[in-house]
């Protein structure tokens, strides 16, 4: 479903951020990408949601080379990929409901649909009773749950989570991880980048370890050493 073939990425004036990456992800997998800061995790994920292009090699999604996408195909791809980040990226002047409904609006859904879907998704992430609050009025963990709700509204095939728990306490961290696991159980592929060894051990799914832009280990389940 997702394939990185012979990928390298060199940012101008820097040493390679990625070198000779080969990684294949099947539909429905939960893959944790781990490694120290600077190992190349974010760059790898950026290639998939097309924020960066590889210097060499091919990134494909559903067998389509992302470099071949033209015009409308690019937003179509992006709708298949939900993203969440360490800093939530919520719109501060919109309520939690509006943050989620905005994503539906951009995708061209009708008001009727929006009013039906947005509260349902906020309920799923446990925030049905805080829909009218603003991001600053809720905790970091709750903001991240809104970000996750927003990432889910277009029923993406993949969720890319780049250090989603980087700013969270252990309890909120575990809540987010459990949500990711639940989303995965329902069939969505999950790619999680983190440097948190504790949560990866707990998740107990496939772990890809990166070091200096290379994949140094790829294990089906669980434990790893950094
Ligand atoms: P990680 O997510 O594992 O912390 P990154 O992918 O962010 O790693 O970074 C990998 C390497 O690429 C680092 O050496 C980093 O400094 C460099 N890098 C990342 N983004 C840029 C950029 N936009 N311009 C130049 N260098 C970058």
Coordinates of C-alpha atoms and ligand atoms in Angstrom, one line a residue:
X1 CA 0.0 0.0 0.0
X2 CA 2.8 2.4 0.9
X3 CA 6.3 1.9 -0.5
X4 CA 9.5 3.7 -0.1
X5 CA 12.0 2.4 -2.7
X6 CA 15.7 3.3 -2.7
X7 CA 14.9 6.7 -1.1
X8 CA 17.4 9.3 -0.3
X9 CA 16.8 12.9 0.7
X10 CA 19.3 15.6 0.9
X11 CA 18.3 19.1 2.1
X12 CA 20.4 21.7 0.3
X13 CA 23.7 22.3 2.1
X14 CA 23.2 19.4 4.5
X15 CA 24.4 15.8 4.8
X16 CA 21.7 13.3 3.8
X17 CA 18.6 13.2 5.9
X18 CA 17.6 9.9 4.4
X19 CA 19.9 7.3 2.8
X20 CA 18.9 4.2 0.9
X21 CA 15.5 3.7 2.6
X22 CA 13.4 0.7 1.6
X23 CA 10.2 0.3 3.5
X24 CA 6.9 -1.4 2.6
X25 CA 3.7 -1.1 4.6
X26 CA 0.7 -3.2 4.1
X27 CA -2.9 -2.1 4.5
X28 CA -4.0 -2.2 8.1
X29 CA -0.5 -2.3 9.6
X30 CA 0.5 -0.2 12.6
X31 CA 4.1 0.8 12.2
X32 CA 6.0 2.8 14.8
X33 CA 9.1 4.6 13.4
X34 CA 11.5 5.3 16.2
X35 CA 14.9 6.9 16.6
X36 CA 16.7 9.8 18.2
X37 CA 16.0 13.4 17.2
X38 CA 17.5 14.0 13.7
X39 CA 17.3 10.4 12.7
X40 CA 15.1 11.2 9.7
X41 CA 11.6 10.1 11.0
X42 CA 9.8 13.4 10.1
X43 CA 11.5 13.6 6.7
X44 CA 10.3 10.1 5.9
X45 CA 6.7 10.9 6.8
X46 CA 6.8 14.2 4.9
X47 CA 7.6 12.3 1.7
X48 CA 4.4 10.4 2.1
X49 CA 2.1 13.4 2.8
X50 CA 4.0 15.2 0.0
X51 CA 5.4 18.0 2.0
X52 CA 8.9 17.1 0.7
X53 CA 10.1 15.2 -2.4
X54 CA 12.7 12.5 -2.4
X55 CA 16.1 13.4 -3.9
X56 CA 16.2 9.9 -5.4
X57 CA 13.9 7.0 -5.3
X58 CA 10.2 6.4 -5.5
X59 CA 7.5 6.8 -2.9
X60 CA 4.2 5.1 -3.9
X61 CA 0.7 5.0 -2.4
X62 CA -1.6 2.3 -3.7
X63 CA 1.0 1.7 -6.4
X64 CA 0.9 5.3 -7.7
X65 CA 4.2 7.1 -7.7
X66 CA 3.6 10.3 -5.8
X67 CA 5.7 12.3 -8.2
X68 CA 3.3 11.4 -11.0
X69 CA 0.3 13.0 -9.3
X70 CA -1.1 16.1 -11.1
X71 CA -3.7 18.7 -10.5
X72 CA -6.7 17.4 -8.6
X73 CA -4.9 14.1 -7.8
X74 CA -2.8 15.7 -5.1
X75 CA -5.7 16.9 -2.9
X76 CA -7.4 13.5 -3.5
X77 CA -4.3 11.8 -2.2
X78 CA -4.1 14.1 0.8
X79 CA -7.7 13.2 1.7
X80 CA -6.6 9.6 2.0
X81 CA -3.9 10.5 4.5
X82 CA -4.8 12.0 7.9
X83 CA -2.0 13.8 9.8
X84 CA -1.4 14.7 13.4
X85 CA 1.6 16.5 14.8
X86 CA 3.2 17.3 18.1
X87 CA 1.8 20.9 18.1
X88 CA -1.8 19.9 17.3
X89 CA -2.2 22.7 14.7
X90 CA -5.7 23.6 15.7
X91 CA -7.3 26.9 14.6
X92 CA -7.3 28.9 17.9
X93 CA -10.2 31.2 17.0
X94 CA -12.5 28.3 16.1
X95 CA -14.3 26.0 18.6
X96 CA -13.5 22.3 18.7
X97 CA -16.7 21.7 16.7
X98 CA -15.6 24.3 14.1
X99 CA -12.1 22.9 13.9
X100 CA -13.5 19.5 12.9
X101 CA -16.3 20.9 10.7
X102 CA -13.8 23.1 8.8
X103 CA -12.0 20.0 7.6
X104 CA -15.4 18.6 6.3
X105 CA -16.2 22.0 4.7
X106 CA -12.9 22.0 2.9
X107 CA -13.6 18.5 1.6
X108 CA -16.9 19.9 0.1
X109 CA -19.4 18.2 2.5
X110 CA -22.9 19.7 2.9
X111 CA -24.0 21.5 6.1
X112 CA -26.3 18.6 6.9
X113 CA -23.5 16.1 6.7
X114 CA -21.2 18.4 8.7
X115 CA -23.7 18.7 11.5
X116 CA -24.1 15.0 11.6
X117 CA -20.5 13.8 11.3
X118 CA -18.6 16.4 13.3
X119 CA -20.4 15.7 16.7
X120 CA -20.2 12.0 16.1
X121 CA -16.4 12.0 15.6
X122 CA -15.9 14.3 18.6
X123 CA -17.9 11.8 20.6
X124 CA -15.7 9.0 19.5
X125 CA -12.6 10.8 20.8
X126 CA -14.5 11.6 24.1
X127 CA -15.1 15.3 23.6
X128 CA -18.8 15.4 22.7
X129 CA -19.4 17.6 25.8
X130 CA -16.7 20.1 24.9
X131 CA -17.6 20.9 21.3
X132 CA -18.3 24.5 22.0
X133 CA -15.0 25.2 23.8
X134 CA -12.0 26.8 22.2
X135 CA -8.7 25.0 22.0
X136 CA -7.1 27.2 24.8
X137 CA -9.9 26.1 27.1
X138 CA -9.0 22.4 27.0
X139 CA -6.0 20.4 27.9
X140 CA -3.1 19.4 25.6
X141 CA -4.4 15.8 25.5
X142 CA -7.8 17.0 24.5
X143 CA -6.5 19.3 21.8
X144 CA -4.6 16.3 20.4
X145 CA -7.8 14.3 20.5
X146 CA -9.5 17.1 18.4
X147 CA -6.6 17.0 16.0
X148 CA -7.1 13.2 15.7
X149 CA -10.9 13.7 15.2
X150 CA -10.1 16.2 12.4
X151 CA -7.7 13.8 10.8
X152 CA -10.4 11.2 10.8
X153 CA -13.3 13.1 9.2
X154 CA -12.5 12.2 5.6
X155 CA -12.1 8.5 6.5
X156 CA -8.4 8.3 5.6
X157 CA -6.8 5.1 4.6
X158 CA -3.7 6.1 6.6
X159 CA -3.1 8.2 9.7
X160 CA 0.4 9.7 10.0
X161 CA 1.2 10.7 13.5
X162 CA 4.5 12.6 13.9
X163 CA 5.5 12.7 17.6
X164 CA 1.8 13.2 18.6
X165 CA 2.5 12.7 22.2
X166 CA 5.7 14.9 22.4
X167 CA 4.0 17.5 24.5
X168 CA 1.8 15.3 26.6
X169 CA 1.9 13.8 30.1
X170 CA 1.9 10.0 30.4
X171 CA -1.8 9.6 31.0
X172 CA -2.8 11.8 27.9
X173 CA 0.0 10.0 25.9
X174 CA -1.6 6.7 26.6
X175 CA -5.1 7.9 25.8
X176 CA -3.8 9.1 22.4
X177 CA -2.0 5.8 21.8
X178 CA -5.1 3.9 22.7
X179 CA -7.1 5.9 20.2
X180 CA -4.5 5.2 17.5
X181 CA -4.8 1.5 18.3
X182 CA -8.6 1.7 18.1
X183 CA -8.5 3.5 14.8
X184 CA -6.1 0.8 13.5
X185 CA -8.4 -2.0 14.8
X186 CA -11.1 -0.5 12.5
X187 CA -8.8 -1.0 9.6
X188 CA -6.9 2.3 9.2
X189 CA -3.2 2.0 8.6
X190 CA -1.2 3.9 11.2
X191 CA 2.4 5.3 10.9
X192 CA 3.6 6.7 14.2
X193 CA 6.9 8.5 14.6
X194 CA 8.2 8.8 18.1
X195 CA 11.3 8.8 20.3
X196 CA 9.3 7.4 23.2
X197 CA 10.6 3.9 23.8
X198 CA 8.0 3.3 26.6
X199 CA 5.0 3.7 24.4
X200 CA 6.4 1.6 21.5
X201 CA 7.0 -1.3 23.9
X202 CA 3.5 -1.0 25.1
X203 CA 2.0 -0.8 21.6
X204 CA 3.7 -4.1 20.7
X205 CA 3.4 -3.9 16.9
X206 CA 5.9 -3.5 14.1
X207 CA 8.8 -1.2 14.9
X208 CA 11.2 0.4 12.4
X209 CA 14.3 1.9 14.0
X210 CA 16.1 4.7 12.2
X211 CA 19.6 6.1 12.9
X212 CA 21.3 8.8 10.9
X213 CA 18.9 8.6 8.0
X214 CA 19.0 4.8 7.7
X215 CA 16.7 2.0 8.8
X216 CA 18.8 -0.1 11.2
X217 CA 16.1 -2.5 12.3
X218 CA 12.6 -3.6 11.3
X219 CA 10.9 -6.0 13.7
X220 CA 7.4 -7.4 13.5
X221 CA 6.6 -6.9 17.1
X222 CA 7.7 -4.8 20.0
X223 CA 11.0 -4.2 21.7
X224 CA 13.9 -2.3 20.4
X225 CA 17.1 -0.7 21.6
X226 CA 18.2 2.8 20.7
Ligands
LIG1 P1 13.6 13.3 13.2 O1 12.2 13.5 12.8 O2 14.0 11.9 13.4 O3 14.0 14.2 14.3 P2 14.2 14.9 10.8 O4 13.6 14.2 9.6 O5 13.5 16.1 11.3 O6 14.5 13.8 11.9 O7 15.7 15.4 10.4 C1 16.6 14.6 9.7 C2 17.8 15.4 9.4 O8 17.4 16.4 8.4 C3 18.4 16.3 10.5 O9 19.8 16.3 10.4 C4 17.7 17.6 10.3 O10 18.6 18.7 10.8 C5 17.7 17.7 8.8 N1 16.5 18.5 8.3 C6 15.2 18.3 8.6 N2 14.5 19.2 7.9 C7 15.3 20.0 7.3 C8 15.1 21.2 6.4 N3 13.9 21.7 6.1 N4 16.2 21.8 5.9 C9 17.5 21.3 6.2 N5 17.7 20.2 7.0 C10 16.6 19.6 7.5

